[in-house]
Tab-separated table of C-alpha atoms in Angstrom:
chain	number	residue	atom	x	y	z
A	1	UNK	CA	0.000	0.000	0.000
A	2	UNK	CA	1.285	3.430	-0.904
A	3	UNK	CA	2.065	5.275	2.268
A	4	UNK	CA	4.649	8.045	1.815
A	5	UNK	CA	4.075	9.179	5.410
A	6	UNK	CA	6.108	6.263	6.749
A	7	UNK	CA	9.292	7.676	5.361
A	8	UNK	CA	8.712	11.428	5.601
A	9	UNK	CA	9.741	13.740	8.431
A	10	UNK	CA	6.999	14.739	10.842
A	11	UNK	CA	5.523	18.191	10.435
A	12	UNK	CA	6.462	20.643	13.196
A	13	UNK	CA	3.602	21.133	15.687
A	14	UNK	CA	2.480	24.513	14.317
A	15	UNK	CA	2.492	23.264	10.729
A	16	UNK	CA	0.561	20.146	11.716
A	17	UNK	CA	-2.031	22.273	13.561
A	18	UNK	CA	-2.338	24.568	10.550
A	19	UNK	CA	-2.860	21.584	8.242
A	20	UNK	CA	-5.567	20.193	10.509
A	21	UNK	CA	-7.325	23.556	10.394
A	22	UNK	CA	-7.278	23.589	6.581
A	23	UNK	CA	-9.571	20.543	6.619
A	24	UNK	CA	-12.272	22.979	7.777
A	25	UNK	CA	-12.613	23.984	4.096
A	26	UNK	CA	-14.783	20.904	3.691
A	27	UNK	CA	-16.833	21.368	6.895
A	28	UNK	CA	-20.538	20.815	6.385
A	29	UNK	CA	-21.507	24.460	6.829
A	30	UNK	CA	-20.618	24.827	3.124
A	31	UNK	CA	-23.011	22.087	2.049
A	32	UNK	CA	-25.923	23.353	-0.120
A	33	UNK	CA	-28.455	22.116	2.447
A	34	UNK	CA	-26.733	23.996	5.249
A	35	UNK	CA	-26.409	27.102	3.076
A	36	UNK	CA	-30.164	27.006	2.376
A	37	UNK	CA	-30.801	26.607	6.113
A	38	UNK	CA	-28.652	29.578	7.090
A	39	UNK	CA	-30.186	31.691	4.308
A	40	UNK	CA	-33.638	31.057	5.771
A	41	UNK	CA	-34.753	29.193	2.657
A	42	UNK	CA	-35.908	25.957	4.324
A	43	UNK	CA	-39.598	25.532	4.965
A	44	UNK	CA	-40.954	24.041	8.165
A	45	UNK	CA	-40.995	20.486	6.843
A	46	UNK	CA	-37.418	20.719	5.594
A	47	UNK	CA	-36.189	22.169	8.874
A	48	UNK	CA	-37.999	19.398	10.776
A	49	UNK	CA	-36.295	16.866	8.515
A	50	UNK	CA	-32.898	18.266	9.406
A	51	UNK	CA	-33.660	18.278	13.145
A	52	UNK	CA	-35.024	14.702	13.057
A	53	UNK	CA	-32.082	13.325	11.102
A	54	UNK	CA	-29.387	15.185	12.943
A	55	UNK	CA	-30.958	13.833	16.142
A	56	UNK	CA	-29.661	10.368	15.309
A	57	UNK	CA	-26.138	11.768	15.151
A	58	UNK	CA	-26.667	13.440	18.534
A	59	UNK	CA	-27.828	10.183	20.137
A	60	UNK	CA	-24.675	8.424	18.985
A	61	UNK	CA	-22.165	10.951	20.339
A	62	UNK	CA	-21.993	9.442	23.855
A	63	UNK	CA	-21.880	5.971	22.318
A	64	UNK	CA	-18.825	6.846	20.208
A	65	UNK	CA	-17.181	8.707	23.093
A	66	UNK	CA	-17.670	5.714	25.398
A	67	UNK	CA	-16.049	3.571	22.698
A	68	UNK	CA	-13.057	5.919	22.642
A	69	UNK	CA	-12.956	5.854	26.450
A	70	UNK	CA	-12.968	2.083	26.387
A	71	UNK	CA	-10.010	2.009	23.999
A	72	UNK	CA	-7.952	4.542	25.948
A	73	UNK	CA	-5.553	3.036	28.504
A	74	UNK	CA	-4.680	6.364	30.157
A	75	UNK	CA	-6.727	7.182	33.215
A	76	UNK	CA	-5.816	10.886	33.187
A	77	UNK	CA	-7.152	11.248	29.643
A	78	UNK	CA	-10.286	9.234	30.394
A	79	UNK	CA	-11.006	11.568	33.315
A	80	UNK	CA	-11.171	14.469	30.861
A	81	UNK	CA	-12.863	12.675	27.954
A	82	UNK	CA	-15.727	11.363	30.109
A	83	UNK	CA	-17.058	14.942	30.374
A	84	UNK	CA	-18.140	14.676	26.731
A	85	UNK	CA	-20.416	11.765	27.573
A	86	UNK	CA	-21.938	13.704	30.451
A	87	UNK	CA	-22.384	16.798	28.287
A	88	UNK	CA	-24.598	14.798	25.936
A	89	UNK	CA	-26.276	12.292	28.257
A	90	UNK	CA	-26.654	14.864	31.020
A	91	UNK	CA	-25.707	14.493	34.670
A	92	UNK	CA	-27.251	15.820	37.854
A	93	UNK	CA	-29.351	18.870	36.986
A	94	UNK	CA	-27.888	19.231	33.507
A	95	UNK	CA	-30.385	17.677	31.077
A	96	UNK	CA	-27.592	17.091	28.541
A	97	UNK	CA	-27.324	17.662	24.813
A	98	UNK	CA	-29.651	14.845	23.715
A	99	UNK	CA	-32.456	16.217	25.883
A	100	UNK	CA	-31.762	19.731	24.606
A	101	UNK	CA	-32.041	18.430	21.052
A	102	UNK	CA	-35.402	16.837	21.902
A	103	UNK	CA	-36.492	20.325	23.029
A	104	UNK	CA	-35.258	21.746	19.734
A	105	UNK	CA	-37.479	19.096	18.158
A	106	UNK	CA	-40.485	20.353	20.125
A	107	UNK	CA	-39.605	23.918	19.129
A	108	UNK	CA	-39.796	23.017	15.418
A	109	UNK	CA	-43.006	21.027	15.903
A	110	UNK	CA	-41.714	17.468	16.282
A	111	UNK	CA	-43.076	15.282	19.066
A	112	UNK	CA	-40.524	13.587	21.311
A	113	UNK	CA	-41.933	10.195	20.374
A	114	UNK	CA	-41.472	11.033	16.708
A	115	UNK	CA	-37.792	11.799	17.222
A	116	UNK	CA	-37.207	8.827	19.498
A	117	UNK	CA	-38.913	6.416	17.107
A	118	UNK	CA	-36.532	7.490	14.314
A	119	UNK	CA	-39.491	7.437	11.923
A	120	UNK	CA	-38.008	10.231	9.800
A	121	UNK	CA	-34.443	8.923	9.881
A	122	UNK	CA	-33.095	8.552	6.341
A	123	UNK	CA	-31.042	5.428	5.581
A	124	UNK	CA	-28.147	7.486	4.191
A	125	UNK	CA	-27.951	9.465	7.434
A	126	UNK	CA	-28.058	6.320	9.534
A	127	UNK	CA	-25.278	4.712	7.501
A	128	UNK	CA	-22.996	7.736	7.811
A	129	UNK	CA	-23.484	7.933	11.574
A	130	UNK	CA	-23.067	4.191	12.091
A	131	UNK	CA	-19.844	4.230	10.088
A	132	UNK	CA	-18.585	6.985	12.374
A	133	UNK	CA	-19.377	5.048	15.541
A	134	UNK	CA	-17.708	1.976	14.084
A	135	UNK	CA	-14.651	4.066	13.198
A	136	UNK	CA	-14.372	5.218	16.811
A	137	UNK	CA	-14.786	1.658	18.088
A	138	UNK	CA	-12.114	0.183	15.862
A	139	UNK	CA	-9.472	2.862	15.311
A	140	UNK	CA	-6.695	3.653	17.785
A	141	UNK	CA	-8.068	6.061	20.364
A	142	UNK	CA	-5.822	8.965	19.347
A	143	UNK	CA	-7.030	8.682	15.748
A	144	UNK	CA	-10.656	8.496	16.885
A	145	UNK	CA	-9.989	11.578	19.009
A	146	UNK	CA	-8.522	13.320	15.956
A	147	UNK	CA	-11.819	12.770	14.141
A	148	UNK	CA	-13.497	14.884	16.835
A	149	UNK	CA	-11.486	17.930	15.760
A	150	UNK	CA	-14.374	19.128	13.630
A	151	UNK	CA	-15.136	20.923	16.895
A	152	UNK	CA	-12.422	23.372	15.871
A	153	UNK	CA	-14.852	24.585	13.240
A	154	UNK	CA	-18.071	24.231	15.240
A	155	UNK	CA	-18.222	27.500	17.234
A	156	UNK	CA	-18.198	29.666	14.085
A	157	UNK	CA	-20.931	27.490	12.605
A	158	UNK	CA	-22.988	27.614	15.813
A	159	UNK	CA	-22.807	31.421	16.024
A	160	UNK	CA	-23.995	31.786	12.439
A	161	UNK	CA	-26.676	29.157	12.944
A	162	UNK	CA	-28.100	30.859	16.043
A	163	UNK	CA	-28.208	34.184	14.189
A	164	UNK	CA	-29.867	32.512	11.178
A	165	UNK	CA	-32.511	30.833	13.332
A	166	UNK	CA	-33.312	34.064	15.176
A	167	UNK	CA	-33.600	36.009	11.928
A	168	UNK	CA	-35.206	33.553	9.537
A	169	UNK	CA	-37.100	31.103	11.705
A	170	UNK	CA	-38.627	33.281	14.447
A	171	UNK	CA	-41.329	30.650	14.930
A	172	UNK	CA	-38.672	28.388	16.538
A	173	UNK	CA	-38.856	29.227	20.236
A	174	UNK	CA	-35.744	30.464	22.009
A	175	UNK	CA	-35.741	27.367	24.275
A	176	UNK	CA	-35.081	25.308	21.147
A	177	UNK	CA	-31.702	26.983	20.630
A	178	UNK	CA	-30.244	25.959	23.985
A	179	UNK	CA	-28.265	23.101	22.485
A	180	UNK	CA	-26.512	25.418	20.029
A	181	UNK	CA	-25.748	27.956	22.759
A	182	UNK	CA	-24.286	25.267	25.014
A	183	UNK	CA	-21.927	24.141	22.280
A	184	UNK	CA	-20.493	27.663	21.985
A	185	UNK	CA	-18.507	27.014	25.166
A	186	UNK	CA	-18.269	23.195	25.175
A	187	UNK	CA	-16.848	22.808	21.663
A	188	UNK	CA	-13.854	25.176	22.038
A	189	UNK	CA	-12.933	23.596	25.392
A	190	UNK	CA	-13.098	20.099	23.869
A	191	UNK	CA	-11.360	21.057	20.634
A	192	UNK	CA	-8.535	22.767	22.494
A	193	UNK	CA	-7.847	19.668	24.597
A	194	UNK	CA	-8.085	17.269	21.662
A	195	UNK	CA	-5.907	19.415	19.400
A	196	UNK	CA	-3.117	19.647	21.955
A	197	UNK	CA	-3.308	15.913	22.580
A	198	UNK	CA	-3.310	14.949	18.899
A	199	UNK	CA	-0.295	17.187	18.273
A	200	UNK	CA	1.510	15.791	21.327
A	201	UNK	CA	0.852	12.124	20.552
A	202	UNK	CA	0.992	12.009	16.753
A	203	UNK	CA	4.733	12.513	16.455
A	204	UNK	CA	5.448	10.501	13.324
A	205	UNK	CA	4.443	11.718	9.887
A	206	UNK	CA	2.502	8.494	9.456
A	207	UNK	CA	0.349	9.180	12.536
A	208	UNK	CA	-0.005	12.843	11.609
A	209	UNK	CA	-1.322	11.883	8.179
A	210	UNK	CA	-3.621	9.337	9.739
A	211	UNK	CA	-5.034	12.026	12.045
A	212	UNK	CA	-5.537	14.277	9.002
A	213	UNK	CA	-7.427	11.514	7.217
A	214	UNK	CA	-9.583	10.903	10.301
A	215	UNK	CA	-10.594	14.556	10.372
A	216	UNK	CA	-11.226	14.542	6.633
A	217	UNK	CA	-13.325	11.379	7.042
A	218	UNK	CA	-15.397	13.080	9.748
A	219	UNK	CA	-16.031	16.093	7.501
A	220	UNK	CA	-17.075	13.748	4.706
A	221	UNK	CA	-19.602	11.942	6.836
A	222	UNK	CA	-21.179	15.156	8.111
A	223	UNK	CA	-21.385	16.188	4.454
A	224	UNK	CA	-22.878	12.842	3.399
A	225	UNK	CA	-25.623	13.225	6.024
A	226	UNK	CA	-26.658	16.481	4.363
A	227	UNK	CA	-26.492	14.885	0.899
A	228	UNK	CA	-29.161	12.426	2.034
A	229	UNK	CA	-31.271	15.255	3.459
A	230	UNK	CA	-30.875	17.418	0.356
A	231	UNK	CA	-32.012	14.579	-1.867
A	232	UNK	CA	-34.978	13.737	0.389
A	233	UNK	CA	-36.208	17.233	1.195
A	234	UNK	CA	-34.918	19.658	-1.454
A	235	UNK	CA	-33.968	18.082	-4.763
A	236	UNK	CA	-36.592	17.324	-7.349
A	237	UNK	CA	-35.089	14.500	-9.374
A	238	UNK	CA	-35.645	14.644	-13.103
A	239	UNK	CA	-37.980	12.012	-14.453
A	240	UNK	CA	-36.041	9.155	-15.987
A	241	UNK	CA	-37.194	8.538	-19.564
B	1	UNK	CA	-26.390	-26.340	19.754
B	2	UNK	CA	-28.236	-27.650	22.778
B	3	UNK	CA	-30.166	-24.822	24.362
B	4	UNK	CA	-33.137	-25.972	26.443
B	5	UNK	CA	-33.700	-22.391	27.621
B	6	UNK	CA	-35.269	-21.427	24.307
B	7	UNK	CA	-38.305	-23.560	24.974
B	8	UNK	CA	-38.655	-23.371	28.762
B	9	UNK	CA	-40.796	-20.937	30.738
B	10	UNK	CA	-38.984	-18.015	32.323
B	11	UNK	CA	-38.264	-18.220	36.039
B	12	UNK	CA	-40.353	-15.849	38.175
B	13	UNK	CA	-38.332	-12.801	39.289
B	14	UNK	CA	-37.695	-14.025	42.850
B	15	UNK	CA	-36.604	-17.465	41.670
B	16	UNK	CA	-34.302	-15.929	39.070
B	17	UNK	CA	-32.757	-13.647	41.709
B	18	UNK	CA	-32.295	-16.610	44.035
B	19	UNK	CA	-30.592	-18.590	41.278
B	20	UNK	CA	-28.232	-15.721	40.517
B	21	UNK	CA	-27.304	-15.591	44.202
B	22	UNK	CA	-26.483	-19.302	44.251
B	23	UNK	CA	-23.639	-18.622	41.825
B	24	UNK	CA	-21.905	-17.014	44.804
B	25	UNK	CA	-20.953	-20.553	45.898
B	26	UNK	CA	-18.111	-20.311	43.403
B	27	UNK	CA	-17.017	-16.765	44.294
B	28	UNK	CA	-13.265	-16.382	44.616
B	29	UNK	CA	-13.282	-15.915	48.393
B	30	UNK	CA	-13.346	-19.736	48.568
B	31	UNK	CA	-10.225	-20.111	46.461
B	32	UNK	CA	-7.259	-21.628	48.369
B	33	UNK	CA	-5.156	-18.504	47.747
B	34	UNK	CA	-7.860	-16.253	49.143
B	35	UNK	CA	-8.373	-18.578	52.120
B	36	UNK	CA	-4.644	-18.392	52.893
B	37	UNK	CA	-4.804	-14.609	52.638
B	38	UNK	CA	-7.723	-14.265	55.019
B	39	UNK	CA	-6.111	-16.726	57.447
B	40	UNK	CA	-3.038	-14.507	57.620
B	41	UNK	CA	-0.858	-17.189	56.058
B	42	UNK	CA	0.596	-15.165	53.193
B	43	UNK	CA	4.035	-13.682	53.619
B	44	UNK	CA	4.925	-10.199	52.450
B	45	UNK	CA	6.080	-11.320	49.015
B	46	UNK	CA	2.928	-13.350	48.425
B	47	UNK	CA	0.677	-10.508	49.514
B	48	UNK	CA	2.579	-8.132	47.233
B	49	UNK	CA	2.059	-10.603	44.401
B	50	UNK	CA	-1.681	-10.557	44.978
B	51	UNK	CA	-1.821	-6.735	45.105
B	52	UNK	CA	0.303	-6.359	41.960
B	53	UNK	CA	-1.714	-8.875	39.965
B	54	UNK	CA	-5.122	-7.773	41.114
B	55	UNK	CA	-4.059	-4.238	40.142
B	56	UNK	CA	-4.311	-5.190	36.480
B	57	UNK	CA	-7.934	-6.207	37.029
B	58	UNK	CA	-8.575	-2.868	38.743
B	59	UNK	CA	-7.115	-0.894	35.823
B	60	UNK	CA	-9.425	-2.652	33.397
B	61	UNK	CA	-12.691	-2.008	35.264
B	62	UNK	CA	-13.321	1.437	33.733
B	63	UNK	CA	-12.288	0.076	30.331
B	64	UNK	CA	-14.898	-2.702	30.497
B	65	UNK	CA	-17.538	-0.353	31.903
B	66	UNK	CA	-16.917	2.130	29.093
B	67	UNK	CA	-17.359	-0.764	26.648
B	68	UNK	CA	-20.710	-1.598	28.254
B	69	UNK	CA	-21.674	2.089	28.120
B	70	UNK	CA	-20.772	2.198	24.460
B	71	UNK	CA	-23.024	-0.794	23.730
B	72	UNK	CA	-25.986	0.529	25.714
B	73	UNK	CA	-28.497	2.519	23.667
B	74	UNK	CA	-30.453	3.809	26.686
B	75	UNK	CA	-29.410	7.201	27.946
B	76	UNK	CA	-31.113	6.808	31.336
B	77	UNK	CA	-29.104	3.645	32.023
B	78	UNK	CA	-25.865	5.161	30.781
B	79	UNK	CA	-26.381	8.071	33.175
B	80	UNK	CA	-26.309	5.585	36.061
B	81	UNK	CA	-23.628	3.225	34.730
B	82	UNK	CA	-21.120	6.035	34.094
B	83	UNK	CA	-20.731	6.422	37.872
B	84	UNK	CA	-18.808	3.134	37.896
B	85	UNK	CA	-16.194	4.601	35.582
B	86	UNK	CA	-15.849	7.655	37.794
B	87	UNK	CA	-15.631	5.508	40.928
B	88	UNK	CA	-12.548	3.801	39.509
B	89	UNK	CA	-10.926	6.559	37.429
B	90	UNK	CA	-11.776	9.202	40.003
B	91	UNK	CA	-13.430	12.579	39.413
B	92	UNK	CA	-12.994	15.958	41.026
B	93	UNK	CA	-11.500	15.458	44.483
B	94	UNK	CA	-12.179	11.709	44.521
B	95	UNK	CA	-8.896	9.983	43.605
B	96	UNK	CA	-10.834	6.921	42.425
B	97	UNK	CA	-10.354	3.197	42.939
B	98	UNK	CA	-7.260	2.785	40.747
B	99	UNK	CA	-5.418	5.470	42.697
B	100	UNK	CA	-6.569	3.908	45.977
B	101	UNK	CA	-5.196	0.578	44.808
B	102	UNK	CA	-1.855	2.233	44.031
B	103	UNK	CA	-1.858	3.421	47.655
B	104	UNK	CA	-2.600	-0.128	48.787
B	105	UNK	CA	0.452	-1.055	46.738
B	106	UNK	CA	2.580	1.491	48.639
B	107	UNK	CA	1.164	0.166	51.922
B	108	UNK	CA	2.386	-3.360	51.121
B	109	UNK	CA	5.771	-2.084	49.917
B	110	UNK	CA	5.282	-1.842	46.158
B	111	UNK	CA	6.417	1.262	44.320
B	112	UNK	CA	3.879	2.944	42.056
B	113	UNK	CA	6.195	2.505	39.091
B	114	UNK	CA	6.400	-1.211	39.840
B	115	UNK	CA	2.628	-1.564	39.723
B	116	UNK	CA	2.227	0.657	36.674
B	117	UNK	CA	4.939	-1.188	34.757
B	118	UNK	CA	3.083	-4.488	35.286
B	119	UNK	CA	6.437	-6.136	35.918
B	120	UNK	CA	4.884	-8.668	38.317
B	121	UNK	CA	1.796	-9.335	36.216
B	122	UNK	CA	1.403	-13.063	35.576
B	123	UNK	CA	0.348	-14.134	32.071
B	124	UNK	CA	-2.541	-16.222	33.433
B	125	UNK	CA	-3.918	-13.188	35.278
B	126	UNK	CA	-3.588	-10.982	32.218
B	127	UNK	CA	-5.386	-13.534	30.038
B	128	UNK	CA	-8.300	-13.876	32.446
B	129	UNK	CA	-8.749	-10.103	32.715
B	130	UNK	CA	-8.410	-9.536	28.970
B	131	UNK	CA	-11.015	-12.213	28.291
B	132	UNK	CA	-13.348	-10.399	30.654
B	133	UNK	CA	-12.891	-7.036	28.919
B	134	UNK	CA	-13.441	-8.711	25.570
B	135	UNK	CA	-16.607	-10.348	26.900
B	136	UNK	CA	-17.972	-6.948	27.917
B	137	UNK	CA	-17.060	-5.452	24.536
B	138	UNK	CA	-18.749	-8.160	22.512
B	139	UNK	CA	-21.717	-9.413	24.516
B	140	UNK	CA	-25.105	-7.658	24.624
B	141	UNK	CA	-24.940	-4.939	27.263
B	142	UNK	CA	-27.486	-6.553	29.585
B	143	UNK	CA	-25.452	-9.783	29.613
B	144	UNK	CA	-22.252	-7.853	30.249
B	145	UNK	CA	-24.055	-6.071	33.080
B	146	UNK	CA	-25.132	-9.457	34.470
B	147	UNK	CA	-21.482	-10.452	34.714
B	148	UNK	CA	-20.982	-7.537	37.130
B	149	UNK	CA	-23.331	-9.181	39.635
B	150	UNK	CA	-20.376	-10.649	41.495
B	151	UNK	CA	-20.806	-7.378	43.377
B	152	UNK	CA	-23.701	-9.096	45.150
B	153	UNK	CA	-21.076	-11.176	46.914
B	154	UNK	CA	-18.404	-8.486	47.291
B	155	UNK	CA	-19.451	-6.661	50.481
B	156	UNK	CA	-19.253	-9.832	52.627
B	157	UNK	CA	-15.829	-10.555	51.147
B	158	UNK	CA	-14.658	-6.973	51.720
B	159	UNK	CA	-15.724	-6.986	55.385
B	160	UNK	CA	-13.857	-10.219	56.048
B	161	UNK	CA	-10.855	-8.995	54.085
B	162	UNK	CA	-10.605	-5.737	56.035
B	163	UNK	CA	-10.824	-7.671	59.321
B	164	UNK	CA	-8.193	-10.143	58.121
B	165	UNK	CA	-5.796	-7.387	57.069
B	166	UNK	CA	-6.193	-5.552	60.375
B	167	UNK	CA	-5.620	-8.725	62.346
B	168	UNK	CA	-2.994	-10.593	60.372
B	169	UNK	CA	-1.139	-7.946	58.406
B	170	UNK	CA	-0.824	-5.031	60.851
B	171	UNK	CA	2.219	-3.836	58.920
B	172	UNK	CA	-0.127	-2.765	56.088
B	173	UNK	CA	-0.989	0.844	56.895
B	174	UNK	CA	-4.625	1.801	57.376
B	175	UNK	CA	-4.455	4.138	54.342
B	176	UNK	CA	-3.904	1.046	52.213
B	177	UNK	CA	-7.358	-0.295	53.049
B	178	UNK	CA	-9.274	2.690	51.691
B	179	UNK	CA	-10.151	0.909	48.471
B	180	UNK	CA	-11.774	-1.985	50.348
B	181	UNK	CA	-13.709	0.390	52.609
B	182	UNK	CA	-15.002	2.376	49.643
B	183	UNK	CA	-16.354	-0.772	48.030
B	184	UNK	CA	-18.441	-1.528	51.127
B	185	UNK	CA	-20.906	1.154	50.005
B	186	UNK	CA	-20.257	1.278	46.234
B	187	UNK	CA	-20.710	-2.449	45.564
B	188	UNK	CA	-24.178	-2.855	47.170
B	189	UNK	CA	-25.453	0.269	45.399
B	190	UNK	CA	-24.159	-1.017	42.054
B	191	UNK	CA	-25.275	-4.600	42.601
B	192	UNK	CA	-28.761	-3.516	43.610
B	193	UNK	CA	-29.196	-1.475	40.425
B	194	UNK	CA	-27.761	-4.172	38.161
B	195	UNK	CA	-29.788	-6.958	39.771
B	196	UNK	CA	-33.068	-5.113	39.333
B	197	UNK	CA	-32.185	-4.301	35.732
B	198	UNK	CA	-31.118	-7.830	34.814
B	199	UNK	CA	-34.343	-9.223	36.308
B	200	UNK	CA	-36.427	-6.604	34.510
B	201	UNK	CA	-34.796	-7.046	31.104
B	202	UNK	CA	-34.043	-10.759	30.998
B	203	UNK	CA	-37.629	-11.944	30.640
B	204	UNK	CA	-37.114	-15.057	28.534
B	205	UNK	CA	-35.671	-18.227	29.985
B	206	UNK	CA	-32.998	-18.063	27.301
B	207	UNK	CA	-31.823	-14.609	28.429
B	208	UNK	CA	-32.088	-15.605	32.087
B	209	UNK	CA	-29.834	-18.590	31.481
B	210	UNK	CA	-27.457	-16.439	29.522
B	211	UNK	CA	-27.260	-13.997	32.446
B	212	UNK	CA	-26.588	-16.947	34.772
B	213	UNK	CA	-23.765	-18.131	32.533
B	214	UNK	CA	-22.302	-14.613	32.411
B	215	UNK	CA	-22.169	-14.479	36.198
B	216	UNK	CA	-20.704	-17.981	36.374
B	217	UNK	CA	-18.108	-16.963	33.774
B	218	UNK	CA	-17.158	-13.941	35.881
B	219	UNK	CA	-16.716	-16.118	38.985
B	220	UNK	CA	-14.557	-18.487	36.958
B	221	UNK	CA	-12.239	-15.773	35.763
B	222	UNK	CA	-11.775	-14.318	39.245
B	223	UNK	CA	-10.961	-17.886	40.328
B	224	UNK	CA	-8.563	-18.418	37.427
B	225	UNK	CA	-6.651	-15.271	38.414
B	226	UNK	CA	-6.037	-16.804	41.843
B	227	UNK	CA	-5.031	-20.133	40.268
B	228	UNK	CA	-2.207	-18.326	38.480
B	229	UNK	CA	-1.166	-16.590	41.712
B	230	UNK	CA	-1.329	-19.787	43.755
B	231	UNK	CA	0.898	-21.548	41.280
B	232	UNK	CA	3.383	-18.666	41.101
B	233	UNK	CA	3.573	-17.759	44.792
B	234	UNK	CA	2.410	-20.727	46.884
B	235	UNK	CA	2.600	-24.097	45.166
B	236	UNK	CA	5.864	-25.972	45.072
B	237	UNK	CA	5.557	-28.134	41.971
B	238	UNK	CA	6.898	-31.650	42.280
B	239	UNK	CA	10.046	-32.296	40.301
B	240	UNK	CA	9.224	-34.082	37.052
B	241	UNK	CA	11.305	-37.246	36.761
């Protein structure tokens, strides 16, 4: 197998970090479906479709983070990483991200039971998410952690999304946006930790390139989820003669 | 494959619980090595051997619990189960069970580095523990949870062990026993939750028998760990002619 990274010098830390950031060019905020959403051009049904499908991704975040935890032999790192599971599952008085997403569902007119039953979940979205969870189960933990670095790009997306919802979808109640607001502080904290760790532990060019590919893979799957939604809710396929 | 459970009626809840408790007959406190320990008949080197080998089991508890978490699709259950990981890895001011075991190591004269390097870890102990982690990764989560029900039998063992240490091994400093004392309250809480859940979810005779086998399997591996220690530290094999 062609693998030039095995014989190349590692990138210096700053160069490696800069390269990781360039992967943000393919982050899903540039996907046509996301562009339509932020431009206020989705109707109620289309916005519901996005919320219902993205919900499946949200439900699998603690599952993939527990898989990473289970593959990580370092107690000190597990003690930090476990916070991600609690952020999404909730703990104590914090309802957690999954619950907040259910409230977003209510705010766009979806019943909890409808979200939980996955009745609107598109196969293409399910496949992309399941492939991600499987990636995190089977890859070395540091590479799985590298795939989480999309959080480097998340705060900018969240800020724009909150503004877009407030401007274009005023019928979505404020309470529905709590998940997005929470991520404004959680994502930078998580991304900062993961970035430093990936840079510290991926010292060979081979590992650095593998971390790059993991991040690219994550961007691709977020993109593929929106492909499925675009086709289901926006595109009008031409009739085949 | 022979599997009479598929066609038999499920045991009523109380009978199932009673059957699970009978598995305690084979709990490792009856193993010759453990009997010697509680009788005060281990010397310093033998006791150190037990602490160093059991340490590997302790380090893998959060790993196997994270695997169970990662296989469990129910957020409400994950929110409870995650406490086990924190009990062993520690969180906030709580140093956690692994750290407490390291202090037990110091109390019996083992350096932290010696425990962490696994230099005294016997292959047979490693195999038994690794098989357990793999079981929890690959079995359905409710069956993996059933294997944790050895905690039903743990508090009685811990009480006797603490008394035995205080009486027979006074040279082990009190601080070293903190792990055992902590388990006196953690284990019943955990066992109570897991027992109710296993009874509630294992409704078919087939699943009930599978839960029984999981608990039996767990008792066997705890026993097998002590077999390896007995052979390494106690038994004097006959010369082979």
